[in-house]
Short mmCIF file of C-alpha atoms in Angstrom, two decimals:
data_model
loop_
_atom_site.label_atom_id
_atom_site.label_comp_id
_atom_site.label_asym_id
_atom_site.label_seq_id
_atom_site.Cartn_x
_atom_site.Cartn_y
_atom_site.Cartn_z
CA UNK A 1 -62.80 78.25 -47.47
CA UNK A 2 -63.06 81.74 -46.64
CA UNK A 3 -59.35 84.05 -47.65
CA UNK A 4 -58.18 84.10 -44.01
CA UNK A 5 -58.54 80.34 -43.69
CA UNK A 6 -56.56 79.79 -47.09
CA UNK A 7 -54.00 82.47 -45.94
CA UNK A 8 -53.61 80.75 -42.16
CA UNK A 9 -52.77 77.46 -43.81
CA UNK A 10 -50.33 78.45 -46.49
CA UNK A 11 -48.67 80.47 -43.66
CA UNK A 12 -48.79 77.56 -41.17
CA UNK A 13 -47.02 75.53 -43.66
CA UNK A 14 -44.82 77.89 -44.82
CA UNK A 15 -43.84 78.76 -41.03
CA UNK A 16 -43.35 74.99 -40.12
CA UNK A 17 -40.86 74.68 -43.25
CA UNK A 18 -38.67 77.95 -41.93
CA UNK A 19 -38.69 75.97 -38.32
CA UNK A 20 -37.58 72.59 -39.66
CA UNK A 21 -34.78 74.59 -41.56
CA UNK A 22 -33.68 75.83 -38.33
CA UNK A 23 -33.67 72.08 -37.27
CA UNK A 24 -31.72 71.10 -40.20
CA UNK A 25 -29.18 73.52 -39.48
CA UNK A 26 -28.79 73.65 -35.60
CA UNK A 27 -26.80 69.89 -36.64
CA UNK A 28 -24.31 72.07 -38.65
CA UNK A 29 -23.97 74.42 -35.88
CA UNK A 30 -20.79 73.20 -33.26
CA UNK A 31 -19.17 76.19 -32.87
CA UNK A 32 -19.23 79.83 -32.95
CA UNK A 33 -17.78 80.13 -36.48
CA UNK A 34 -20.46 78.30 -37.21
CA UNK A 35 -23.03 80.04 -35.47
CA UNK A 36 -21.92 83.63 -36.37
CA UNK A 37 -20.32 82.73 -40.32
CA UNK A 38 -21.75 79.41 -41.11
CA UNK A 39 -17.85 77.63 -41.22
CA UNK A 40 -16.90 80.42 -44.20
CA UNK A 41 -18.57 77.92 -46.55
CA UNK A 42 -21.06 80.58 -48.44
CA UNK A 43 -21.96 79.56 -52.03
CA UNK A 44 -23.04 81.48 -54.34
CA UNK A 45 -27.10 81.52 -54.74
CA UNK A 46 -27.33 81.29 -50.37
CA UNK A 47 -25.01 84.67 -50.52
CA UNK A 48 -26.24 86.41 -52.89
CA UNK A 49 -30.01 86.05 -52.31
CA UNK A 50 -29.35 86.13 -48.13
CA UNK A 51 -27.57 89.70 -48.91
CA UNK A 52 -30.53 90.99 -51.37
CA UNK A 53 -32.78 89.77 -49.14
CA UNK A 54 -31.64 91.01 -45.93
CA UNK A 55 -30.62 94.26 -47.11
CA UNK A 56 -34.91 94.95 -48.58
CA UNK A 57 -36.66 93.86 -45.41
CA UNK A 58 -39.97 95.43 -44.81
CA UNK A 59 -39.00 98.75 -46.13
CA UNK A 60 -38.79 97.44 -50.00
CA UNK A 61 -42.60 95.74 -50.37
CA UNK A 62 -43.84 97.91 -48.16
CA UNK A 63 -41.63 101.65 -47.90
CA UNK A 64 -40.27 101.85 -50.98
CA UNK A 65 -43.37 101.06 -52.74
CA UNK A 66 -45.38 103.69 -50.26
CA UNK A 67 -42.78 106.03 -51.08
CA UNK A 68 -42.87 105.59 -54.71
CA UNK A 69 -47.34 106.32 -53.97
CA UNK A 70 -46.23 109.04 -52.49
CA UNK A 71 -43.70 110.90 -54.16
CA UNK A 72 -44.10 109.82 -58.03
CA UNK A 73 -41.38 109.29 -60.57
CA UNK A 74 -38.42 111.37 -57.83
CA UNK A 75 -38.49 107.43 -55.66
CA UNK A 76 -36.63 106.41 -58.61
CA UNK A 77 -33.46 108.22 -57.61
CA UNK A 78 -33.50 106.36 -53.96
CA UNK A 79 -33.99 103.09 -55.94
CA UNK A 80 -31.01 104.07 -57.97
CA UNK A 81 -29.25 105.50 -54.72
CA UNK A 82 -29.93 101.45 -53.24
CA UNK A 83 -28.50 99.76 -56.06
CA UNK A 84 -25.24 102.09 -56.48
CA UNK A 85 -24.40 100.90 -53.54
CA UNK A 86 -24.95 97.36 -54.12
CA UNK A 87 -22.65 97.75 -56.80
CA UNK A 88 -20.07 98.94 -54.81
CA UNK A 89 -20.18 97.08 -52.13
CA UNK A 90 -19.64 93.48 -54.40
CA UNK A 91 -17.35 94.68 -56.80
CA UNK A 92 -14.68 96.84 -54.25
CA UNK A 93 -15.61 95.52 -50.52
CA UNK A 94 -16.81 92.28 -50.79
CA UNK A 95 -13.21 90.03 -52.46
CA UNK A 96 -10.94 92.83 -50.00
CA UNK A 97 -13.56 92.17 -46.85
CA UNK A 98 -13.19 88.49 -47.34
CA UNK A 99 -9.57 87.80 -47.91
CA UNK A 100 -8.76 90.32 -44.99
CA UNK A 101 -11.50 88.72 -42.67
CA UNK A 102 -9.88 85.36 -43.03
CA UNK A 103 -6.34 86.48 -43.04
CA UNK A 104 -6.82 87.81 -39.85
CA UNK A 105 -9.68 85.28 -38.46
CA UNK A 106 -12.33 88.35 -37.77
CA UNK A 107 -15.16 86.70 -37.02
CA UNK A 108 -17.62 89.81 -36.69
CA UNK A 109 -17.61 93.78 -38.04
CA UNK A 110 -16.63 94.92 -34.89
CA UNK A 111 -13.24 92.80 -35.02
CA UNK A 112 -12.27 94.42 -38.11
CA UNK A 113 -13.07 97.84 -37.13
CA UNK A 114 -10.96 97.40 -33.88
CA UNK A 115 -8.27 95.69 -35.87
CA UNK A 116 -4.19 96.15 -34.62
CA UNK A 117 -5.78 98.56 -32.31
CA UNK A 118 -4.80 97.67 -28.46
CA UNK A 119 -5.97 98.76 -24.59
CA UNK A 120 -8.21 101.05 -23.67
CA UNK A 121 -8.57 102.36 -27.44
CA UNK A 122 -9.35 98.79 -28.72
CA UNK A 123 -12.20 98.64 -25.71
CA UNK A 124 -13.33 102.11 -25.91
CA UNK A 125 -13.78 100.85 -29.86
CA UNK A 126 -15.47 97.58 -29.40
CA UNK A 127 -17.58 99.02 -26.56
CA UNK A 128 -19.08 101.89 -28.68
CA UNK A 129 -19.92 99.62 -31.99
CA UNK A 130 -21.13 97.10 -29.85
CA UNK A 131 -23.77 99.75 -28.35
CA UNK A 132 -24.27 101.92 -31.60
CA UNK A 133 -25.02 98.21 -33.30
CA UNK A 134 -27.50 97.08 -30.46
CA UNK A 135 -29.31 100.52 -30.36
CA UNK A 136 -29.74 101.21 -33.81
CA UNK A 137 -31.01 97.42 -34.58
CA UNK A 138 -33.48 97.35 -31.56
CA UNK A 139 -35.41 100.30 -33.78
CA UNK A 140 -34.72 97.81 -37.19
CA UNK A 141 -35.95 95.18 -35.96
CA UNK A 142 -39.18 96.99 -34.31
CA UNK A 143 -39.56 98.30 -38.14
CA UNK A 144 -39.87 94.57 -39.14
CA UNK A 145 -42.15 93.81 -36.48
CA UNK A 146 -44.08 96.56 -37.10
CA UNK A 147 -44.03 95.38 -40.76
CA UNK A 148 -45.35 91.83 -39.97
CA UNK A 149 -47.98 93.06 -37.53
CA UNK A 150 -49.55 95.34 -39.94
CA UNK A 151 -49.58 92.06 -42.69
CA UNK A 152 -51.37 89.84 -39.93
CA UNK A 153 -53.97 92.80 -39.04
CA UNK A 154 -54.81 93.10 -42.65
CA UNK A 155 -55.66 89.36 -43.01
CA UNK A 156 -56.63 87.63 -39.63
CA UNK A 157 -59.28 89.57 -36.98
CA UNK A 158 -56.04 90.71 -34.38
CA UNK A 159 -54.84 93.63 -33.49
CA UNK A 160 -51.48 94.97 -33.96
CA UNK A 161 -50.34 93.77 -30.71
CA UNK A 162 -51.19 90.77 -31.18
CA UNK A 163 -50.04 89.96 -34.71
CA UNK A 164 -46.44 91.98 -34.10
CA UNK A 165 -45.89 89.72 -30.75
CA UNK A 166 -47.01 86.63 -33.22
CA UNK A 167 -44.66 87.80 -36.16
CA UNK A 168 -41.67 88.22 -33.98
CA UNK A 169 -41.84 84.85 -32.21
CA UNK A 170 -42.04 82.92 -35.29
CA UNK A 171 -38.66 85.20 -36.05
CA UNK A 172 -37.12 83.96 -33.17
CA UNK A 173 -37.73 80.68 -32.86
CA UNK A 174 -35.74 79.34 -35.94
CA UNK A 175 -33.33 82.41 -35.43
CA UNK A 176 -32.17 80.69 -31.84
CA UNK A 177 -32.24 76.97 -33.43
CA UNK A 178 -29.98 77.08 -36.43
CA UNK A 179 -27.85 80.52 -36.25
CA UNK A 180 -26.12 81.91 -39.32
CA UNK A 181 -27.08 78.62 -41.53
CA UNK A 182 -30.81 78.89 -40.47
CA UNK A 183 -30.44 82.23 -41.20
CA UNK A 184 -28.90 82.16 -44.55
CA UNK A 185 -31.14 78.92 -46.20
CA UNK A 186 -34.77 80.78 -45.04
CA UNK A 187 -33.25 84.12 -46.39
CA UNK A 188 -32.51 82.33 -49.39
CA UNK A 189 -36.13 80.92 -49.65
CA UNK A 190 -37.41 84.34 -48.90
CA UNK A 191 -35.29 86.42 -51.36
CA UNK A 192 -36.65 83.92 -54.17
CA UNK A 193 -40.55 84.54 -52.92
CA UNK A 194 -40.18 87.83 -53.21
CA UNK A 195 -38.49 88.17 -56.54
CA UNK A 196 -41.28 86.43 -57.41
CA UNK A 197 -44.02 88.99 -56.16
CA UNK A 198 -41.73 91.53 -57.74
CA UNK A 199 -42.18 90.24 -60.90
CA UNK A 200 -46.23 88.81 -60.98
CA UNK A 201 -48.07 91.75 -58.69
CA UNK A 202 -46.43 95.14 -61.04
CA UNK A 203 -46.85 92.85 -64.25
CA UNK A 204 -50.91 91.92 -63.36
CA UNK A 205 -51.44 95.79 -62.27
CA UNK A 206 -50.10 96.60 -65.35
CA UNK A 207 -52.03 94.72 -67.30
CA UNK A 208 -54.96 95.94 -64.94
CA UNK A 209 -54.43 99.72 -65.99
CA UNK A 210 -54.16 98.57 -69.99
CA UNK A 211 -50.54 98.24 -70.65
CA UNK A 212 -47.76 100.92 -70.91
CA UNK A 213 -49.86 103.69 -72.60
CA UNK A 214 -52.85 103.16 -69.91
CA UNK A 215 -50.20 103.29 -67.17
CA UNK A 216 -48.73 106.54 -68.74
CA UNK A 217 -51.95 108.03 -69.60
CA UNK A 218 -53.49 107.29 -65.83
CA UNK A 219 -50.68 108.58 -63.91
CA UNK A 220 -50.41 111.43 -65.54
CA UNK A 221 -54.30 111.78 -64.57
CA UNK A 222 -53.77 110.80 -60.72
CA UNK A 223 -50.21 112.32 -60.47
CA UNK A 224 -49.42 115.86 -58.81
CA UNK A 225 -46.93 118.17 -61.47
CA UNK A 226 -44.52 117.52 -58.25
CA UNK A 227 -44.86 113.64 -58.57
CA UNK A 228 -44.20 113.53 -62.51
CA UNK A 229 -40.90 115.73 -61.76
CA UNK A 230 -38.20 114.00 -61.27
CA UNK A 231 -37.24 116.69 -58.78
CA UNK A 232 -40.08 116.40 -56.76
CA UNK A 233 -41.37 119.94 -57.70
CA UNK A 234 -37.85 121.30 -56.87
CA UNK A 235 -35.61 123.60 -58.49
CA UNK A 236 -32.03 124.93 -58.47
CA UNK A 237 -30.11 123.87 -55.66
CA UNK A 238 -33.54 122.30 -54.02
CA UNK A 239 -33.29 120.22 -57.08
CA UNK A 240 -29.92 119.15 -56.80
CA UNK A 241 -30.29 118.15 -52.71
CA UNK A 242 -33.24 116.25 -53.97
CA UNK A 243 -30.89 114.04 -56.33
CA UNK A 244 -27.78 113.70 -54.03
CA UNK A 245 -29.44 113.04 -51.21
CA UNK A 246 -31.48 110.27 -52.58
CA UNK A 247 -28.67 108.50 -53.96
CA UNK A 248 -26.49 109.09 -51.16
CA UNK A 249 -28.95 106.17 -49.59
CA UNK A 250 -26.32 104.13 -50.68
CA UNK A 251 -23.63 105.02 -48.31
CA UNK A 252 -25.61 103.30 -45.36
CA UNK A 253 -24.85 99.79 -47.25
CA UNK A 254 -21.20 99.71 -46.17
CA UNK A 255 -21.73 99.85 -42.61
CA UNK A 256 -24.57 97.53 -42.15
CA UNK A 257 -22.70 94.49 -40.21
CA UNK A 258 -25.32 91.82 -41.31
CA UNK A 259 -24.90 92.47 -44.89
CA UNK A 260 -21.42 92.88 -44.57
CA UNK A 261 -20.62 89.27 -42.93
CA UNK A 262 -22.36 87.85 -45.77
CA UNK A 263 -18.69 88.90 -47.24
CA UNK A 264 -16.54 87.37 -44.78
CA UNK A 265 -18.36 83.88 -44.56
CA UNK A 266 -18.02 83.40 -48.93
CA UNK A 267 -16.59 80.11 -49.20
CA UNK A 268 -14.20 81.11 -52.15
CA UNK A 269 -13.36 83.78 -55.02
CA UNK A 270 -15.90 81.40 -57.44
CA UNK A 271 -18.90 81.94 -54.63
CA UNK A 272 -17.89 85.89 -55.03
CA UNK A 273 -18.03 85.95 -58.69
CA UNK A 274 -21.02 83.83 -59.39
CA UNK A 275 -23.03 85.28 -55.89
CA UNK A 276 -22.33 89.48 -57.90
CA UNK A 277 -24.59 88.57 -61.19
CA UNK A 278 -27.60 86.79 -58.91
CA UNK A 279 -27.25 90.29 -56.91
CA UNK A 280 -27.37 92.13 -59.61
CA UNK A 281 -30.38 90.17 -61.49
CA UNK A 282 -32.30 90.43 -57.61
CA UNK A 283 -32.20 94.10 -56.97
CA UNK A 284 -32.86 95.01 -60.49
CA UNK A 285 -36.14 92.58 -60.60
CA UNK A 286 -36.91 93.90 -56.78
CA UNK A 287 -35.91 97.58 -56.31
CA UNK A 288 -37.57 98.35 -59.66
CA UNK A 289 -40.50 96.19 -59.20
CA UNK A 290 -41.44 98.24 -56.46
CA UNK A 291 -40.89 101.43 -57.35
CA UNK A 292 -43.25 100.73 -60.63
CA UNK A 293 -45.97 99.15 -57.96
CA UNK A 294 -46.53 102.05 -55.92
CA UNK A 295 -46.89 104.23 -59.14
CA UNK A 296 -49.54 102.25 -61.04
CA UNK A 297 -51.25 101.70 -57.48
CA UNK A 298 -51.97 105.28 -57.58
CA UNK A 299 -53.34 104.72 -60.04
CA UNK A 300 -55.77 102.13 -59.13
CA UNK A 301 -56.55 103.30 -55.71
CA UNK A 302 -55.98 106.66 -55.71
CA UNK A 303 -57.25 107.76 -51.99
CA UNK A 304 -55.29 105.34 -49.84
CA UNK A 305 -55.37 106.19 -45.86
CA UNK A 306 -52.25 104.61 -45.52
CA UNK A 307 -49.81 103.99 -48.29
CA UNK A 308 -47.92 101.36 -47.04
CA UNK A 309 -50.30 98.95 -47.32
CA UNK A 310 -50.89 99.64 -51.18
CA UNK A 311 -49.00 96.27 -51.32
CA UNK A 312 -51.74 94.70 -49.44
CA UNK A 313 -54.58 96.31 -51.21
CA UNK A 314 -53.51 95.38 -54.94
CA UNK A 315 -52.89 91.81 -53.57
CA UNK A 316 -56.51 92.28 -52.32
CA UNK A 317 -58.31 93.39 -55.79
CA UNK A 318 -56.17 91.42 -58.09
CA UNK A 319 -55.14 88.41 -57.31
CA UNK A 320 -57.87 85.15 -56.10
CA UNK A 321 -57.14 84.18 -52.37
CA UNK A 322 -54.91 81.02 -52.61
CA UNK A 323 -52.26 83.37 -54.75
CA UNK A 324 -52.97 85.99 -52.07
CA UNK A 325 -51.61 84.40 -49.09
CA UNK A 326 -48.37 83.15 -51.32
CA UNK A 327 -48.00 86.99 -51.89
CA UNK A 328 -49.22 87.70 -47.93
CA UNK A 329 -46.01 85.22 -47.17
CA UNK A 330 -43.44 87.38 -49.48
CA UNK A 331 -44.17 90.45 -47.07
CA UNK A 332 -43.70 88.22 -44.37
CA UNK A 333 -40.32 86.95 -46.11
CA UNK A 334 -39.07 90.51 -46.42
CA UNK A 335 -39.70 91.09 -42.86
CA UNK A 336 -38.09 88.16 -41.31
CA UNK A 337 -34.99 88.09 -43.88
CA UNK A 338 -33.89 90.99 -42.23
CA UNK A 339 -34.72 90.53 -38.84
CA UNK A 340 -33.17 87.49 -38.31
CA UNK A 341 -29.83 88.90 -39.91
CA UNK A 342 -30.10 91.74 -37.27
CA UNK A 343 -30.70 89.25 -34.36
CA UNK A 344 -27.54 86.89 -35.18
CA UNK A 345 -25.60 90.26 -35.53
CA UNK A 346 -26.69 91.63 -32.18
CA UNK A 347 -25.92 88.34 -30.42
CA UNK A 348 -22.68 88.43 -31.97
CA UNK A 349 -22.10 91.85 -30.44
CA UNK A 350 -22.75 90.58 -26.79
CA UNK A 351 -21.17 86.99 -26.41
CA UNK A 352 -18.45 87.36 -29.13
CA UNK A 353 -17.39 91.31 -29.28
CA UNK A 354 -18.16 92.05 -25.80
CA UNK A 355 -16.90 89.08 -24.41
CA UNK A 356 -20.04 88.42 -22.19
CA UNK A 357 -19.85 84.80 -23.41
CA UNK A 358 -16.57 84.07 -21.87
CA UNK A 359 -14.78 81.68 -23.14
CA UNK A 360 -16.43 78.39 -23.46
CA UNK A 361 -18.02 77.59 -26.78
CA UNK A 362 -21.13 76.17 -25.41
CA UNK A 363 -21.56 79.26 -23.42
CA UNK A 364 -20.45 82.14 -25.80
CA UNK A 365 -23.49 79.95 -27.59
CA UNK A 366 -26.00 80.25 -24.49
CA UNK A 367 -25.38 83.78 -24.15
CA UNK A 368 -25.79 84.89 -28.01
CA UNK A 369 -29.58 83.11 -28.05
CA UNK A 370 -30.33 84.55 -24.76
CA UNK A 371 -29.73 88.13 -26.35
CA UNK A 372 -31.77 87.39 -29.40
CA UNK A 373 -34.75 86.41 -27.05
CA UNK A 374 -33.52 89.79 -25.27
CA UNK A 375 -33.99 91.74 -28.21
CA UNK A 376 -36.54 90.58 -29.51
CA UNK A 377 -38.67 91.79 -26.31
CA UNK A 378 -37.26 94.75 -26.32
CA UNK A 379 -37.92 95.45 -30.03
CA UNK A 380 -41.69 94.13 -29.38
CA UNK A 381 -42.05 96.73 -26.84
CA UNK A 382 -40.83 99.53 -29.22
CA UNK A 383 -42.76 98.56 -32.18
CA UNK A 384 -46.03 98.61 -29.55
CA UNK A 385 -45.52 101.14 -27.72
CA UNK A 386 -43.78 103.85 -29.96
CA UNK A 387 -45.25 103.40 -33.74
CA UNK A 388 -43.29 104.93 -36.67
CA UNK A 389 -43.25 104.53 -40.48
CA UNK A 390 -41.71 101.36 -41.68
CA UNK A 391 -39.87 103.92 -44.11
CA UNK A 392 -38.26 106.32 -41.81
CA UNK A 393 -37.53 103.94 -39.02
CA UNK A 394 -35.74 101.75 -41.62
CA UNK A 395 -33.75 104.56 -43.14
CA UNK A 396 -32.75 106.00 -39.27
CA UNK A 397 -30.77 102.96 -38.26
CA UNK A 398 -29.27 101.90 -42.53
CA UNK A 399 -27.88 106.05 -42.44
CA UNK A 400 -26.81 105.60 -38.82
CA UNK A 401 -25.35 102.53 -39.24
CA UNK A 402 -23.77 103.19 -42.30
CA UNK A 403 -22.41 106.56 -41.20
CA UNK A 404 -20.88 105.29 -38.42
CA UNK A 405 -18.76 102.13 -39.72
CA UNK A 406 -18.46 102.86 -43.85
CA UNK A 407 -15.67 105.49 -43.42
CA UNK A 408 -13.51 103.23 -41.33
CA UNK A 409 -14.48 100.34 -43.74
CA UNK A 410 -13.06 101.82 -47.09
CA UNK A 411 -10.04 103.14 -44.98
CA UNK A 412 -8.97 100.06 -44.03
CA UNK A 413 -9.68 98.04 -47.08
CA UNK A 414 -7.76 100.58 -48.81
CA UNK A 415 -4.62 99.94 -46.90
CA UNK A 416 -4.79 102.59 -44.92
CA UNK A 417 -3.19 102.72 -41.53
CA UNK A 418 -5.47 104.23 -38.80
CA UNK A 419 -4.92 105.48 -35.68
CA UNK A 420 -7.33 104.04 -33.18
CA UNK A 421 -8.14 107.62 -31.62
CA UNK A 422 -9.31 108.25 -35.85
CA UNK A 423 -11.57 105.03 -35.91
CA UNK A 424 -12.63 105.94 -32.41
CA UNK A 425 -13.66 109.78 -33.19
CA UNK A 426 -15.35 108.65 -36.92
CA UNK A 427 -17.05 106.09 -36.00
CA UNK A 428 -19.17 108.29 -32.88
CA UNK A 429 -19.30 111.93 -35.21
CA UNK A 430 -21.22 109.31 -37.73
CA UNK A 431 -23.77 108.05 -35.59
CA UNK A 432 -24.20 111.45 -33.85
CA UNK A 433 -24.41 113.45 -36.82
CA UNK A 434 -26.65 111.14 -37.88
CA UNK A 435 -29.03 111.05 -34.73
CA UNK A 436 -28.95 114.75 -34.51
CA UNK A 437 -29.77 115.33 -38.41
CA UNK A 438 -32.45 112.52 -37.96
CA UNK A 439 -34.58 114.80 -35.12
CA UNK A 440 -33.99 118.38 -37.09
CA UNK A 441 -36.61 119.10 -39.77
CA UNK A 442 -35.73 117.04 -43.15
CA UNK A 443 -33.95 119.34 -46.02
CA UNK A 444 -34.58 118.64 -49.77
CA UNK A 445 -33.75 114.50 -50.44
CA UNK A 446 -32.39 114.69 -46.39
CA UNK A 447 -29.11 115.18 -47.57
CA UNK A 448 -27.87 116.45 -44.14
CA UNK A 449 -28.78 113.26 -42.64
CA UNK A 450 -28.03 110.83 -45.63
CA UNK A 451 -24.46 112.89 -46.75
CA UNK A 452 -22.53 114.59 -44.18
CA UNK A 453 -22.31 112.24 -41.00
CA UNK A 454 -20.67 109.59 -43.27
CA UNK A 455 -18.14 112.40 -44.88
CA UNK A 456 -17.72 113.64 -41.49
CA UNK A 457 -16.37 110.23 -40.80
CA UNK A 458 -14.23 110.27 -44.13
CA UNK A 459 -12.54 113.90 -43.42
CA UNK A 460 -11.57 112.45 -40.03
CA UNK A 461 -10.23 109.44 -40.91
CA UNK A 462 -8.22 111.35 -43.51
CA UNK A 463 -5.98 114.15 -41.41
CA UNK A 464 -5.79 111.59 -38.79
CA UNK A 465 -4.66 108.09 -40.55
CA UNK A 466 -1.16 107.08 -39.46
CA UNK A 467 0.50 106.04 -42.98
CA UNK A 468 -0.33 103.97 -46.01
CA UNK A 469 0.28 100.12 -45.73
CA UNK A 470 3.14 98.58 -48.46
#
């Protein structure tokens, strides 16, 4: 068999097992705690490795290991930026997001941001996370469509039209059967593939280039003085904005709803505990992996058109064809990990938060998979018909995101008492700082666009809180 036979069946197969876990878990799926937070029954290895895997997506195997072609040894500090974050978010949000989620039966984000607030405020409140949430995942989602066209061009004789439309149905279909379980058990299976890829494809390069001192000595060789610098060539202050704003990548993690209802569906404080070291072990093995892939690619293919797909081309030249479509499907994994997170989310926003589901169960139920079908067309046409880097698409709607809910987040989970007209003002100066910053010309590490709309949010929230909570 030639490679793109080998690869069709192992994806075939590996499709058809996603769909009949979307079967599996459309029987565990009565009601819309169910659909949205899978009954608040979240172990351990399902949370931790759903999180990890949704939060990578597309841009991890494929951006962050372009980036790292790219830029050299600096990619290291967004890596770093990625995982502070991480940290953060399951050792100070994740116990307070879940106890206060279930105190007060939130099912979504958008609950607890529009929490004790009442009226027009509360609507003005839901109404504008609901949009910001919709808007900034239609270009998230086109990112992973975009990702999983470009893997089915590379393999099969399509064209990107064809193999995005292809990747985002298969998305879809076990996204609308199953829900949040569906979701959870295939992001599961995906985080594990690619852990796996993280670990074989750097270790075989490695051993391709002739072990640490080859690796050293060739990029070194291939490498600009700007790539070895962990400054990216900067100095000074440049230097500095180069550093911050690569580690302030972090603050989009605590505003990104479908990592943050992994939180608020843990079955207990055991799940929490247990779910914080698999984290942990995942984006150290992933994160790092990558980084380390794009470097010693440079070295092995050091004129690359397009460096995105340096994932694709070592897969290509060192690895036989049968363990090249298992490594074909981790890309694949990535993509649709996050995607489907973003869908549930989304649907969430329009039958639950937005009340366009009314009040019957079976309805609120109708109306959440008719938006993810909604979405996903409308994500489809974007990826088509407006083409961006997986990287900087990615990184748009995680700052933009993050920006506009993480101030309001720590705030509240803090004890804080806010005023609605506070959460209200924060939580549109994020996002539009963050828009605005996104179309200006980037500055060193884009710290205007990765920093200030989320501490815009933060000195709002502070002169206009309301008192501290005994």
């Amino acid at each position: 068999m030639d490679k793109a036979t080998i690869v069709l069946i192992t994806l075939v197969g590996y499709k058809t097992l996603l769909v009949l876990i979307g079967f599996w878990a459309r029987s565990r799926t009565q009601s819309e705690e169910d659909f949205f937070l899978g009954g608040r029954g979240l172990g351990p290895v399902v949370a931790a490795i759903s999180y990890s895997s949704s939060a990578s997506s597309a841009w991890t195997l494929l951006g962050l290991s372009g980036a790292a072609y790219v830029l050299g040894v600096s990619v290291l500090w967004i890596a770093s930026g990625s995982i502070i974050g991480m940290l953060v978010a399951w050792f100070w949000i994740a116990r307070r997001l879940m106890r206060f989620s279930r105190k007060h039966d939130h099912l979504t984000l958008t609950d607890f941001l529009a929490h004790d607030s009442t009226g027009t405020a509360r609507q003005f409140i839901v109404i504008s996370a609901s949009v910001i949430i919709i808007f900034s995942f239609v270009f998230y989602v086109a990112a992973q469509f975009q990702g999983a066209g470009n893997t089915f061009a590379t393999t099969f004789d399509l064209s990107i039209e064809q193999s995005i439309v292809i990747g985002a149905l298969i998305i879809m279909i076990y996204t609308l059967l199953g829900g949040f379980w569906a979701v959870s058990v295939t992001d599961t299976l995906q985080g594990l593939l690619m852990a796996f890829t993280a670990v074989l494809l750097p270790v075989v390069a490695l051993i391709e280039v002739g072990g640490l001192s080859g690796f050293l000595e060739g990029l070194r060789a291939v490498s600009s003085p700007a790539q070895l610098s962990w400054t990216a060539g900067n100095a000074g202050l440049m230097a500095i904005g180069v550093i911050v704003g690569s580690l302030s990548i972090g603050f989009g993690t605590y505003g990104q709803p479908h990592l943050l209802v992994r939180f608020m569906a843990l079955r207990d404080e055991r799940a929490l505990r247990q779910a914080r070291v698999i984290t942990m072990v995942w984006y150290a093995i992933v994160f790092l992996g990558m980084c380390f892939l794009g470097l010693v690619g440079h070295i092995l293919h050091p004129l690359v058109g397009n460096p995105e797909n340096i994932f694709f081309i070592l897969t290509d030249s060192l690895f036989a064809p049968m363990l090249g479509a298992v490594l074909l499907a981790a890309v694949l994994s990535a993509i649709m990990s996050t995607a489907d997170s973003q869908l549930l989310v989304a649907a969430s926003a329009i039958a639950h938060d937005l009340g366009l589901g009314g009040q019957s169960p079976a309805r609120k139920l109708l109306v959440s998979r008719l938006t993810i079908v909604g979405l996903v067309i409308i994500a489809i046409a974007v990826a088509i018909l407006l083409p961006e880097k997986i990287f900087s698409r990615v990184l748009f709607a995680w700052i933009a995101l993050g920006s506009a809910f993480g101030p309001t987040l720590f705030f509240r989970l803090a004890g804080v008492e806010l005023r609605p007209g506070g959460v209200c003002l924060a939580i549109l100066s994020g996002f539009g700082l963050a828009v605005l910053f996104y179309s200006l010309p980037n500055t060193p590490g884009d710290i205007l666009e990765r920093l200030v709309p989320f501490m815009s949010g933060i000195l709002i929230l502070m002169f206009s809180r309301a008192r501290t909570s005994t």
